[in-house]
Coordinates of C-alpha atoms in Angstrom, one line a residue:
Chain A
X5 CA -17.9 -28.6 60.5
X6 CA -19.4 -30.1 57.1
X7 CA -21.2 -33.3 58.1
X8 CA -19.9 -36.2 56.3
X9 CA -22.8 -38.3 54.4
X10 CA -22.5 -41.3 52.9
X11 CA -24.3 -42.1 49.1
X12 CA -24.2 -45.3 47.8
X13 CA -27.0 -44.5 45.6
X14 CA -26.2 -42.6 42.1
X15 CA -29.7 -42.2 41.9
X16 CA -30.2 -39.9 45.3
X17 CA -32.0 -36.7 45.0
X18 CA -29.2 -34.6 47.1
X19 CA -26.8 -35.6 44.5
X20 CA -28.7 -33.7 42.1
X21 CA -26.9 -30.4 41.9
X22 CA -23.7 -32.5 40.7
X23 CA -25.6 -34.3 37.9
X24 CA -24.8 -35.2 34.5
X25 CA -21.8 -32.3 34.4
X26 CA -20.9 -33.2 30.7
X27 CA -24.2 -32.9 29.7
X28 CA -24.6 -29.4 31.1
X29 CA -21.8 -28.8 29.1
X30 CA -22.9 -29.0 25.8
X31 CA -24.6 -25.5 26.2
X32 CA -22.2 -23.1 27.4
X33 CA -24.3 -20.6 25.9
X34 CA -26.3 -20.3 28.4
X35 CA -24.7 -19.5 31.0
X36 CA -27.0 -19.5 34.1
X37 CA -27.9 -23.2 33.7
X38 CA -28.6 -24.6 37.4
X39 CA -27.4 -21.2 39.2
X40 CA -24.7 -22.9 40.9
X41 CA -20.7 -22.6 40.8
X42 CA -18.8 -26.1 40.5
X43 CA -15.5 -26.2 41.7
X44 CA -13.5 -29.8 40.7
X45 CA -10.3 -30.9 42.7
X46 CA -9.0 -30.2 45.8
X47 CA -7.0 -26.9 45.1
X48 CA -10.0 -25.2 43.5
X49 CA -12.1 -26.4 46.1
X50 CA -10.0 -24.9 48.5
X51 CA -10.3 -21.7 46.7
X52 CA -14.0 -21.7 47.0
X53 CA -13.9 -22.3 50.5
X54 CA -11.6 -19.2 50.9
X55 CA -13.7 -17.2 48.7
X56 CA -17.2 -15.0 48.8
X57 CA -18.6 -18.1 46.9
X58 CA -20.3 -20.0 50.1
X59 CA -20.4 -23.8 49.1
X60 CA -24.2 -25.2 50.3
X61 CA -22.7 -29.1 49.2
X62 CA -19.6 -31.3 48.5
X63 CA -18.9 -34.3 46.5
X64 CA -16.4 -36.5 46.6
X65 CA -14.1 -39.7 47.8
X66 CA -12.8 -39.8 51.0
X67 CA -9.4 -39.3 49.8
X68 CA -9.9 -35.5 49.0
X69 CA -11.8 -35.1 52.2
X70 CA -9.2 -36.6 54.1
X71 CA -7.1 -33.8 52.2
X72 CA -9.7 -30.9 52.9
X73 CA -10.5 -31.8 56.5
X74 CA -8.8 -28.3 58.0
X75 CA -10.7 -26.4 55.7
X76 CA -14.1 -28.0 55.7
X77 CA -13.9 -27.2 59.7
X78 CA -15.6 -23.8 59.4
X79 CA -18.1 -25.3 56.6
X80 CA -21.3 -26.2 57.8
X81 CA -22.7 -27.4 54.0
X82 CA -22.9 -31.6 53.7
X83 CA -20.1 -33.2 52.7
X84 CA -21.4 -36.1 50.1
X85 CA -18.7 -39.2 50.4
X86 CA -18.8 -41.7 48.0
X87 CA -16.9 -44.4 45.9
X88 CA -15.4 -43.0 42.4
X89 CA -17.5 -45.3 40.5
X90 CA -20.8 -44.0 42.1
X91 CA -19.6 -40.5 41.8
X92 CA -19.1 -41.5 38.1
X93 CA -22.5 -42.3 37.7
X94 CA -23.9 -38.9 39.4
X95 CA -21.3 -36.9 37.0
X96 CA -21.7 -38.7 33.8
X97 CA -18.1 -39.5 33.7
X98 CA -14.7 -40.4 35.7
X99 CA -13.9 -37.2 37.6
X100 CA -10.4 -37.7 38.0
X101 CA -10.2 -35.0 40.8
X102 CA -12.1 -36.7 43.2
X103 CA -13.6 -33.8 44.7
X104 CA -16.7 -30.8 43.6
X105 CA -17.8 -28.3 46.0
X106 CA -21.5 -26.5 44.7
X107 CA -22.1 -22.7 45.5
X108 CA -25.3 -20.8 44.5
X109 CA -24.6 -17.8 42.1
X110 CA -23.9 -14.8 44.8
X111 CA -25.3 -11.2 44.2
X112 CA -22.4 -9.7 40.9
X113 CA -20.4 -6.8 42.3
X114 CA -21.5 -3.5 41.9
X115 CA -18.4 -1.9 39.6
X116 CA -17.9 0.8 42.5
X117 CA -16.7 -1.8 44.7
X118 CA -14.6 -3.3 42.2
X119 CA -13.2 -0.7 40.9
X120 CA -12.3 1.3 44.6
X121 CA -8.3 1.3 44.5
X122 CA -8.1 -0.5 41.8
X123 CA -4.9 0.4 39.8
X124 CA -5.2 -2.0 36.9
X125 CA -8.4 -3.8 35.7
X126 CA -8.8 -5.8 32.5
X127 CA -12.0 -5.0 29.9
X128 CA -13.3 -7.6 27.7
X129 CA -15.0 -7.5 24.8
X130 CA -16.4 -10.2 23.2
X131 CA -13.9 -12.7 25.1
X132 CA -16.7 -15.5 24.7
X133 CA -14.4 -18.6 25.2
X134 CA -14.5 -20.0 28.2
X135 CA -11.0 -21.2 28.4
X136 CA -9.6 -18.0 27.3
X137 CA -11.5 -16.2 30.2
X138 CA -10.4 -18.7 32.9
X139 CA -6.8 -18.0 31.8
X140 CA -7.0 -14.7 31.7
X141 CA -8.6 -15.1 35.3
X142 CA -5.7 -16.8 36.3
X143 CA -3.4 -14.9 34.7
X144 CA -4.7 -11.6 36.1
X145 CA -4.1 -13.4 39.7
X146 CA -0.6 -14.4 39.1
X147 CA -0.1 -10.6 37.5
X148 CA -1.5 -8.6 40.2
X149 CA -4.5 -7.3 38.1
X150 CA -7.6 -5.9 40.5
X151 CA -10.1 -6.7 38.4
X152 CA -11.7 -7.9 35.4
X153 CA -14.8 -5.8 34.3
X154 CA -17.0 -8.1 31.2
X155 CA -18.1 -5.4 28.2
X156 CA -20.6 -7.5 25.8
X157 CA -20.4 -10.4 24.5
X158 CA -18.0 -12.3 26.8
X159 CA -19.1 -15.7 28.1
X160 CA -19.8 -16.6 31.5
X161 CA -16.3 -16.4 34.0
X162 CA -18.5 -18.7 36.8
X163 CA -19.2 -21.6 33.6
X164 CA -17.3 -24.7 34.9
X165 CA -14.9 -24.7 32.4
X166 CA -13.9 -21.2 33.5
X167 CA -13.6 -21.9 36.7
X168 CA -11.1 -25.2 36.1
X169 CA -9.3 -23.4 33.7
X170 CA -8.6 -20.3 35.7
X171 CA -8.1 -22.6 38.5
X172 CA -10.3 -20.7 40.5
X173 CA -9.2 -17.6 40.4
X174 CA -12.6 -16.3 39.2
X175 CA -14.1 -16.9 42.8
X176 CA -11.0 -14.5 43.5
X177 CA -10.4 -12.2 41.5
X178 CA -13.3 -9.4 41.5
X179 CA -15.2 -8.8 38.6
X180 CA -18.0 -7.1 37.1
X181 CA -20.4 -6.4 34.0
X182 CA -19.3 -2.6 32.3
X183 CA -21.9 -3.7 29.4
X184 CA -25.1 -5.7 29.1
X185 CA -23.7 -9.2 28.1
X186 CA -26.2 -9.8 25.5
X187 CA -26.4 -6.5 23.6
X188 CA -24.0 -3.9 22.8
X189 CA -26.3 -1.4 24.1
X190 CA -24.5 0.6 26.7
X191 CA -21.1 -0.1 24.9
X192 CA -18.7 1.5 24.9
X193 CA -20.2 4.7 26.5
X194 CA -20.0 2.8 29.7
X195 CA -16.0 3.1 29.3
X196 CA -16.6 6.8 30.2
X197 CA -17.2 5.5 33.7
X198 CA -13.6 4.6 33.5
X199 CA -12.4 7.4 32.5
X200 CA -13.9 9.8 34.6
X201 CA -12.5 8.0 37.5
X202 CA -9.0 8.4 36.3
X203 CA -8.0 5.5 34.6
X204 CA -5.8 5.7 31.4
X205 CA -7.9 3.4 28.9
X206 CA -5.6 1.3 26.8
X207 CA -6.5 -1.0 23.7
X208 CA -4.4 -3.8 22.6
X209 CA -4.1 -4.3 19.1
X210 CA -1.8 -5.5 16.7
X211 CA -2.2 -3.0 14.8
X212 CA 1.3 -1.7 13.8
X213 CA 0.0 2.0 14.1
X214 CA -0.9 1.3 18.1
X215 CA 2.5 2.1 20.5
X216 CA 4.8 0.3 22.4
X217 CA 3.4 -1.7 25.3
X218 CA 5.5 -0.3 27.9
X219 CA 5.0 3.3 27.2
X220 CA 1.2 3.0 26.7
X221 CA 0.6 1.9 29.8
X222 CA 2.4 4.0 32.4
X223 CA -0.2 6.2 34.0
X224 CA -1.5 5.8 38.0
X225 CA -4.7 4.0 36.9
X226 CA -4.8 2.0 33.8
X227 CA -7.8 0.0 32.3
X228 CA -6.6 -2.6 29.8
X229 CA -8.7 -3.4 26.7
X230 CA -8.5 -6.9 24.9
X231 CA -11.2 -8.4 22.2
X232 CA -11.6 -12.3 21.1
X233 CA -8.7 -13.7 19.5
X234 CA -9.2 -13.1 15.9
X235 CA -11.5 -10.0 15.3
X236 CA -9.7 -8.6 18.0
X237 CA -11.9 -4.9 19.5
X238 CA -14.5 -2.9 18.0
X239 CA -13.7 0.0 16.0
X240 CA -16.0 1.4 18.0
X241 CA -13.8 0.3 21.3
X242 CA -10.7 1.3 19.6
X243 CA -12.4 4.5 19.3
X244 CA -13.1 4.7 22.8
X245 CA -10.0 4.2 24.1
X246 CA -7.6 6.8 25.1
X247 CA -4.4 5.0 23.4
X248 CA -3.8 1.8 21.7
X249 CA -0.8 -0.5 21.9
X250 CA 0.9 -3.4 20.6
X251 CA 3.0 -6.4 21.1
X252 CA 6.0 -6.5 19.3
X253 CA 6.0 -9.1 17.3
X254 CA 7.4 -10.7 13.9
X255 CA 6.2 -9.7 11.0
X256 CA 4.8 -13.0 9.6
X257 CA 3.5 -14.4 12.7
X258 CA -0.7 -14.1 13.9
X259 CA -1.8 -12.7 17.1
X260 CA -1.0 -14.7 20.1
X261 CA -3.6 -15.9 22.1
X262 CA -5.4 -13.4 23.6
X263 CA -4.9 -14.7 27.2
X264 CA -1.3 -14.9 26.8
X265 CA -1.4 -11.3 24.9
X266 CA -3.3 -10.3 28.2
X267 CA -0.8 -11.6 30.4
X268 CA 2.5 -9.9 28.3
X269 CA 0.0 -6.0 29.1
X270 CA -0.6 -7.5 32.8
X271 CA 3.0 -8.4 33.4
X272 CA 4.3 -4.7 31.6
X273 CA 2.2 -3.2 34.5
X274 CA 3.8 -5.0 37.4
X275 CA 7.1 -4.2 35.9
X276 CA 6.4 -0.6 35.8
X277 CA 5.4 -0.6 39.3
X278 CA 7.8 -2.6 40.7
Chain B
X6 CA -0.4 -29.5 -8.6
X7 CA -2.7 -31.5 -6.1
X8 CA -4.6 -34.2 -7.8
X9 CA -8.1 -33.8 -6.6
X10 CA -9.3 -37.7 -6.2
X11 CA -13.3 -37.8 -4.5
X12 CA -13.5 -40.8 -1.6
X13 CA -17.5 -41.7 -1.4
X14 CA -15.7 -45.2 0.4
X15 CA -15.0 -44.4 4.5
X16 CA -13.1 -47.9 4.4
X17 CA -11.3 -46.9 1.5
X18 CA -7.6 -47.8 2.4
X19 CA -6.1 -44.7 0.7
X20 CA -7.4 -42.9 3.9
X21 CA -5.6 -45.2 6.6
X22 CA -3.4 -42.2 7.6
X23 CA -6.5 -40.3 8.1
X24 CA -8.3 -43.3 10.5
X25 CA -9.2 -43.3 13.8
X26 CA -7.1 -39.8 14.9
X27 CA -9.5 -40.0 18.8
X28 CA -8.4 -43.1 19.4
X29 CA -5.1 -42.5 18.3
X30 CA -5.2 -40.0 20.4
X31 CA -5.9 -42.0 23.4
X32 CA -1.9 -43.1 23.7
X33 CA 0.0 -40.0 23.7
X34 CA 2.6 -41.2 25.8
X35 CA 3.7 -43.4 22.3
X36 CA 4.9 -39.8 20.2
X37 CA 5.5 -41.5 17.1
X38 CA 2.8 -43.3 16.3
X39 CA 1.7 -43.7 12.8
X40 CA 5.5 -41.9 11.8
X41 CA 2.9 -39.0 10.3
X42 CA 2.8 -35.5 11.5
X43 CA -0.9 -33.9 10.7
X44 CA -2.0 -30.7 9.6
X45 CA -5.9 -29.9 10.6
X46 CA -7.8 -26.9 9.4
X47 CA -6.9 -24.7 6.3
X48 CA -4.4 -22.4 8.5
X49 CA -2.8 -25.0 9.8
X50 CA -2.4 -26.9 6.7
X51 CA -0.7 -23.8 4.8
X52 CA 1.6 -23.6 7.9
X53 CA 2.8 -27.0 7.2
X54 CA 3.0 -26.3 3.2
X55 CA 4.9 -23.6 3.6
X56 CA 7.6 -26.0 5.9
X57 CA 10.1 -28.6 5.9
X58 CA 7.3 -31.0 7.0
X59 CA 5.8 -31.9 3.1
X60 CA 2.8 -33.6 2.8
X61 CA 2.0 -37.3 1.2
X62 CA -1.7 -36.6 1.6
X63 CA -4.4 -34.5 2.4
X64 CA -8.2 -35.4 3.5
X65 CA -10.9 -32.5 3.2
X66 CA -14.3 -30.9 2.0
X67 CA -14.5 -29.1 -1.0
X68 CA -15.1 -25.9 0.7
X69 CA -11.5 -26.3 2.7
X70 CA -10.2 -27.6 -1.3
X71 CA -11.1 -24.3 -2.6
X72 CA -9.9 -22.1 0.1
X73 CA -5.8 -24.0 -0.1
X74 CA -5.9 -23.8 -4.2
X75 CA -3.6 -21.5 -4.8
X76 CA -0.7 -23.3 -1.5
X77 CA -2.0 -26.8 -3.5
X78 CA -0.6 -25.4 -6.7
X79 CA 2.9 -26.5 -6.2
X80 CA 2.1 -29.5 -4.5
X81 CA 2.6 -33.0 -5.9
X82 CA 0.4 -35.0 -2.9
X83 CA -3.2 -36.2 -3.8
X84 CA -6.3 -34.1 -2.3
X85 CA -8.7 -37.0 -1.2
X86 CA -12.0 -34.7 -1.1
X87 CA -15.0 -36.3 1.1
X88 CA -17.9 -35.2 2.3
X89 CA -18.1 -34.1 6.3
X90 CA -19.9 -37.3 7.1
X91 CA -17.6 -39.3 5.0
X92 CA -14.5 -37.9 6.7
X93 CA -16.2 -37.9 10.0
X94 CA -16.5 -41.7 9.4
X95 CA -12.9 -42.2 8.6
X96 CA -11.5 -39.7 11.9
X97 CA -13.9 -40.7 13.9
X98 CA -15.3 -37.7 15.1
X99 CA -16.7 -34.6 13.1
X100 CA -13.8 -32.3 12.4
X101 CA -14.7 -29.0 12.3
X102 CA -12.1 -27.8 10.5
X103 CA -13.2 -29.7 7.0
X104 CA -9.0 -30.3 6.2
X105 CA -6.0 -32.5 7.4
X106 CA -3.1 -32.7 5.8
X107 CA -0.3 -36.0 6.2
X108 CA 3.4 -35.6 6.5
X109 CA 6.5 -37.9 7.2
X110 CA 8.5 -37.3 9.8
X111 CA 11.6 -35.9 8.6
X112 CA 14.8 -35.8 10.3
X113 CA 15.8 -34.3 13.1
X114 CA 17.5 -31.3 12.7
X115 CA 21.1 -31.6 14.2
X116 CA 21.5 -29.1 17.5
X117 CA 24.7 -27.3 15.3
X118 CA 21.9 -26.0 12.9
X119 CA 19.7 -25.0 14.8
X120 CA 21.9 -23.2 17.4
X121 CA 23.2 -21.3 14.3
X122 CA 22.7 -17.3 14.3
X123 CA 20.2 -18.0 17.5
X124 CA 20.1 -15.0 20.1
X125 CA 17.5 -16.7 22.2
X126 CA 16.7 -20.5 22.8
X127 CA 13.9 -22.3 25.2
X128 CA 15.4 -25.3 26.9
X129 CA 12.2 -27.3 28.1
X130 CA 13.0 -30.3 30.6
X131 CA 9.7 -32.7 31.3
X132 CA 7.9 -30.6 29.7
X133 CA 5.0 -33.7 29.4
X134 CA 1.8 -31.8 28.6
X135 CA 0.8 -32.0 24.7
X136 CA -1.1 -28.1 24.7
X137 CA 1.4 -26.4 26.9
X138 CA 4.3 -27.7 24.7
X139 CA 2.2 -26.5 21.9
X140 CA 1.0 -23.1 23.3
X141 CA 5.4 -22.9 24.0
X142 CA 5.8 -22.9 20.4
X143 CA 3.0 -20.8 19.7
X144 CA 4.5 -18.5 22.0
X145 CA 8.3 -18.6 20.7
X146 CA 7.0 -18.2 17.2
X147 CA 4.9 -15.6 18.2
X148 CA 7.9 -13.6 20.3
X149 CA 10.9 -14.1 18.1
X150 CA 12.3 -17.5 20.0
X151 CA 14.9 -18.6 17.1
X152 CA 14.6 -22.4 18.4
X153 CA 13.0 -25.0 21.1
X154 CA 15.5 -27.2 22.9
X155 CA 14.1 -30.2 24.2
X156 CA 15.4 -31.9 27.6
X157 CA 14.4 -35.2 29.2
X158 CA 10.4 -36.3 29.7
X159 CA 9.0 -33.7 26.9
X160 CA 6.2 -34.6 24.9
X161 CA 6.4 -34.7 21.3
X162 CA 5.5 -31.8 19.4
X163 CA 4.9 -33.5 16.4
X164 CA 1.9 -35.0 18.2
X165 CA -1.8 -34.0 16.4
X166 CA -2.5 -31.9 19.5
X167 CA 0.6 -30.2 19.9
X168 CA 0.6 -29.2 16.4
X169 CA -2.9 -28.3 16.7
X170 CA -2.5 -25.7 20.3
X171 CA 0.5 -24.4 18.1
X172 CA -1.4 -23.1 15.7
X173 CA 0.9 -25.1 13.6
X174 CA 3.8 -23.3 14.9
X175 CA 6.0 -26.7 15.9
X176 CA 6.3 -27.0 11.8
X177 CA 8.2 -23.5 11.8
X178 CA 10.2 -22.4 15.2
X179 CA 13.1 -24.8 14.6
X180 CA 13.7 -27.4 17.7
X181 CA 16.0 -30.3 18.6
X182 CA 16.7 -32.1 21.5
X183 CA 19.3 -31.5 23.5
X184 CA 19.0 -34.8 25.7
X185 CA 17.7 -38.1 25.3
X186 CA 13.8 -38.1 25.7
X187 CA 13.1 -40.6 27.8
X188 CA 16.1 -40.5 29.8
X189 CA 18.5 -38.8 31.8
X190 CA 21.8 -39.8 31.2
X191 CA 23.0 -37.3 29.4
X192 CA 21.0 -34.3 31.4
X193 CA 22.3 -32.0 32.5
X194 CA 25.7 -32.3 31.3
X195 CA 24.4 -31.4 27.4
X196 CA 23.9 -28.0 29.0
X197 CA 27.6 -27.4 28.7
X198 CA 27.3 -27.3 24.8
X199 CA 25.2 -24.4 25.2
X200 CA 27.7 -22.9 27.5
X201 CA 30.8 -23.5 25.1
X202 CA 28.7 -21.6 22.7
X203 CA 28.4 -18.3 24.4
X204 CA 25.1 -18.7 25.9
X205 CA 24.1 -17.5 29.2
X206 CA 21.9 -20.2 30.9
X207 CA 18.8 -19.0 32.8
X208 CA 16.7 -21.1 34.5
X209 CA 13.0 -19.3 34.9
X210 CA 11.5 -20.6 38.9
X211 CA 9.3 -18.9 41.2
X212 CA 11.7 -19.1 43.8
X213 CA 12.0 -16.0 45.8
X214 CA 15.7 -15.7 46.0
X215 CA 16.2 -15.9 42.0
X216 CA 16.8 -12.7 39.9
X217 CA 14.7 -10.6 38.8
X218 CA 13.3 -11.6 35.3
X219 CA 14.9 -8.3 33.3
X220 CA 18.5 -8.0 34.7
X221 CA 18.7 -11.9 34.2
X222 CA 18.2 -12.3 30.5
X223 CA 20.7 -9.1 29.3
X224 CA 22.9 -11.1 27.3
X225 CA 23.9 -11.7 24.1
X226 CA 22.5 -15.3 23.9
X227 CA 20.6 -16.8 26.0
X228 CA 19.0 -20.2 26.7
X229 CA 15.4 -19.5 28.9
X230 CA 15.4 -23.5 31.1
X231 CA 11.8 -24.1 31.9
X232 CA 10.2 -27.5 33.8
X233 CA 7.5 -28.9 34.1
X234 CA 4.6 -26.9 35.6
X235 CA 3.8 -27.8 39.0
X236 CA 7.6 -29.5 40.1
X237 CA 9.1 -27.1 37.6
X238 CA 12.8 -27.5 36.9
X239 CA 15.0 -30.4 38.6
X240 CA 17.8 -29.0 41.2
X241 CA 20.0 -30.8 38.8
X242 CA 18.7 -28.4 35.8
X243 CA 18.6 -25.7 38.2
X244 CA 22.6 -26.1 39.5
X245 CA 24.0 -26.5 35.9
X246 CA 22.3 -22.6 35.1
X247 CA 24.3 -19.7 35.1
X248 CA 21.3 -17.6 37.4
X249 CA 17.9 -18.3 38.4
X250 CA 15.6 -15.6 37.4
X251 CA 11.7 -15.1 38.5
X252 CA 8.7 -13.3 37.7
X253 CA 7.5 -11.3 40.3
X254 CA 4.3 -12.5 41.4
X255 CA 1.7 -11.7 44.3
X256 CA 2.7 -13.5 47.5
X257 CA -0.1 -16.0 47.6
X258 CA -0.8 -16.8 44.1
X259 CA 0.7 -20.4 42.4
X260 CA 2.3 -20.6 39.3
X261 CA 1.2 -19.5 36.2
X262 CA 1.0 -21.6 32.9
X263 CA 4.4 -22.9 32.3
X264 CA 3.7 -21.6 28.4
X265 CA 2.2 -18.5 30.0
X266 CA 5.5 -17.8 32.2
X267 CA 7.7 -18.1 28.9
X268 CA 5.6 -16.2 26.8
X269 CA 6.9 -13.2 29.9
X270 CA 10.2 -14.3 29.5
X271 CA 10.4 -14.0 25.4
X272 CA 8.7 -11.2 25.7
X273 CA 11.5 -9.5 28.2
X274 CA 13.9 -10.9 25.7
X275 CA 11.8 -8.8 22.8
X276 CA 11.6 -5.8 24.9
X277 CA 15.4 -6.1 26.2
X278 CA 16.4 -6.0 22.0
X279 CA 13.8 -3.4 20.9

């Protein structure tokens, strides 16, 4: 069971994983920053707790302990209890939540593992906001996608924004790098991977060209391709993939947001299946 | 055509609409505010030129000037161009986007007009979140919704960051409201004036014993209820529909996005008419 420590001290050295959160913030470009996963507010917390992410300490008031206790039993990290004005002070600002487990970075997935009976997996490219990819995270939870596999240039799914936003469905939801993040390198031959193990590869475009969403992506195994909102893919994605399709949508109306676009292929899926 | 007039003054009073939009911001349980509805960033400000919402005034940098020419052509309201630190003075914050446009608030529009030649309606009750009553419109713009209904406890979508997460969709998808905003009184009864005009009411929950999501919206009109995310609709809302209806989610997932879970349900709508 976590041990329960008291801090009255802002200042105290074990406090330091949870310091100065907005600060960190201001360069979500680099994504590694302390090597630790945050997850803020009970439910998220929870999450963690549940997940392959192994918490090593907690934050927060007694309030969301109190809340946590049955799940904290099986925890042996520190629980850090202190006052919402001293966990101000360690955070940099009110954290109306009350409550931040810290888990080092684990090992990524190897995309074997992720993608063994998988039936439909997301593919990003070049998703690099970290709201976007936390609701996409969420919505591939609530849609019954297996995974999420990160081509380049997508940001950073464990980022603490991501996390919040995809109310910590990234600690669930398995994922894995099918690109170097930094360089388009091994992109998009590494789709072939893909492919060889079965999986229809379908690119989402709005391109009025690209075929109907629901008959693009009924196959067994389907691999769903979506860019960052505005450029949208690659040509040389688009290229890769085996079919594209589109949303329909009115004629004088922009994309929709790419997580939400995401979430109309997800949902076409499950309704197919179900 | 747009009188271009340069501002070297922050104090200068010709900018008061323009003042102080964060802490502005800070109240947004008081929708109305100033009694202005603003535009930000060049998109967003063609949106609104192209709408019933016309503006008195716009604020930006030259570069943002250039790019609107041609939309400013027809329009009689002054350009006040600034520098960024200038306007940065006067918001309050550096605005990225280099353009804000001001418009009254008009009118209204009467729920006769804009039931008028609708197939498909979103009725939101409490509905309090500014970005998920924007990302709604976004969504019902973006998936043929002819109009936005709006029930008791909604935010306003006039508000800057509605507009804004809309992608300046709130100044196009028609909407009214269909009860009085800070009250119940007369929810759910308005309902019935849906009903008397041939439209099937369907009220969207995650509650296991509801429809499925396709076999509940086949009719010819239809009015998609949403709540609040997290207590979702009230039984009241939920008694006065003609069928509950869900989307079929994994067993131990929450919610998704209340905007998220109506973008599925326009889109079923779109798919059901293609």
């Amino acid at each position: 069971m976590a041990d329960v420590i008291d801090i009255d001290d802002p200042a105290d050295p074990r406090l330091d994983r949870f310091r100065d959160l907005a600060v960190a913030d201001r360069r979500p470009d680099l994504p590694v920053g302390r090597g630790i996963v945050l997850a803020e507010g009970a439910l998220v917390v929870r999450r963690m707790l549940a997940s392959r992410f192994t918490p090593i300490a907690l934050l927060g008031v007694e309030r969301r302990r109190a809340e946590l206790a049955a799940d904290l039993d099986a925890i042996p990290a520190p629980f850090y209890r202190a006052t919402a004005p001293v966990m101000a002070q360690v955070v940099g600002f009110h954290l109306n939540r009350g409550v931040l487990a810290a888990a080092p970075r684990p090992p990524e997935l190897p995309l074997d593992q992720v993608l063994a009976g998988a039936a439909t997996v997301a593919v990003l490219e070049g998703v690099n906001d970290h709201e976007n990819l936390g609701a996409m995270f969420r919505n591939a939870a609530g849609l019954g996608v297996d995974a999420v596999l990160l081509g380049p240039r997508c940001a950073d799914p464990l980022y603490r924004r991501s996390v919040r936003v995809s109310m910590g469905y990234v600690l669930r939801v398995p994922f894995a790098r099918i690109a170097d993040t930094r360089s388009d390198a091994s992109w998009p031959v590494e789709l072939d991977r893909l492919r060889e193990r079965g999986f229809r590869l379908v690119a989402l475009t709005p391109r009025p060209t690209a075929r109907p969403l629901p008959a693009a992506v009924q196959a067994d195994r389907v691999a769903l391709l979506f860019g960052a909102e505005g450029p949208g893919l690659s040509d040389e994605a688009m290229r890769a993939a085996d079919v594209s399709a589109r949303i329909p949508m009115p004629p004088d109306v922009d994309s929709l947001n790419v997580a939400t676009a995401a979430a109309l292929a997800f949902y076409e899926r499950l309704r197919g299946s179900g």
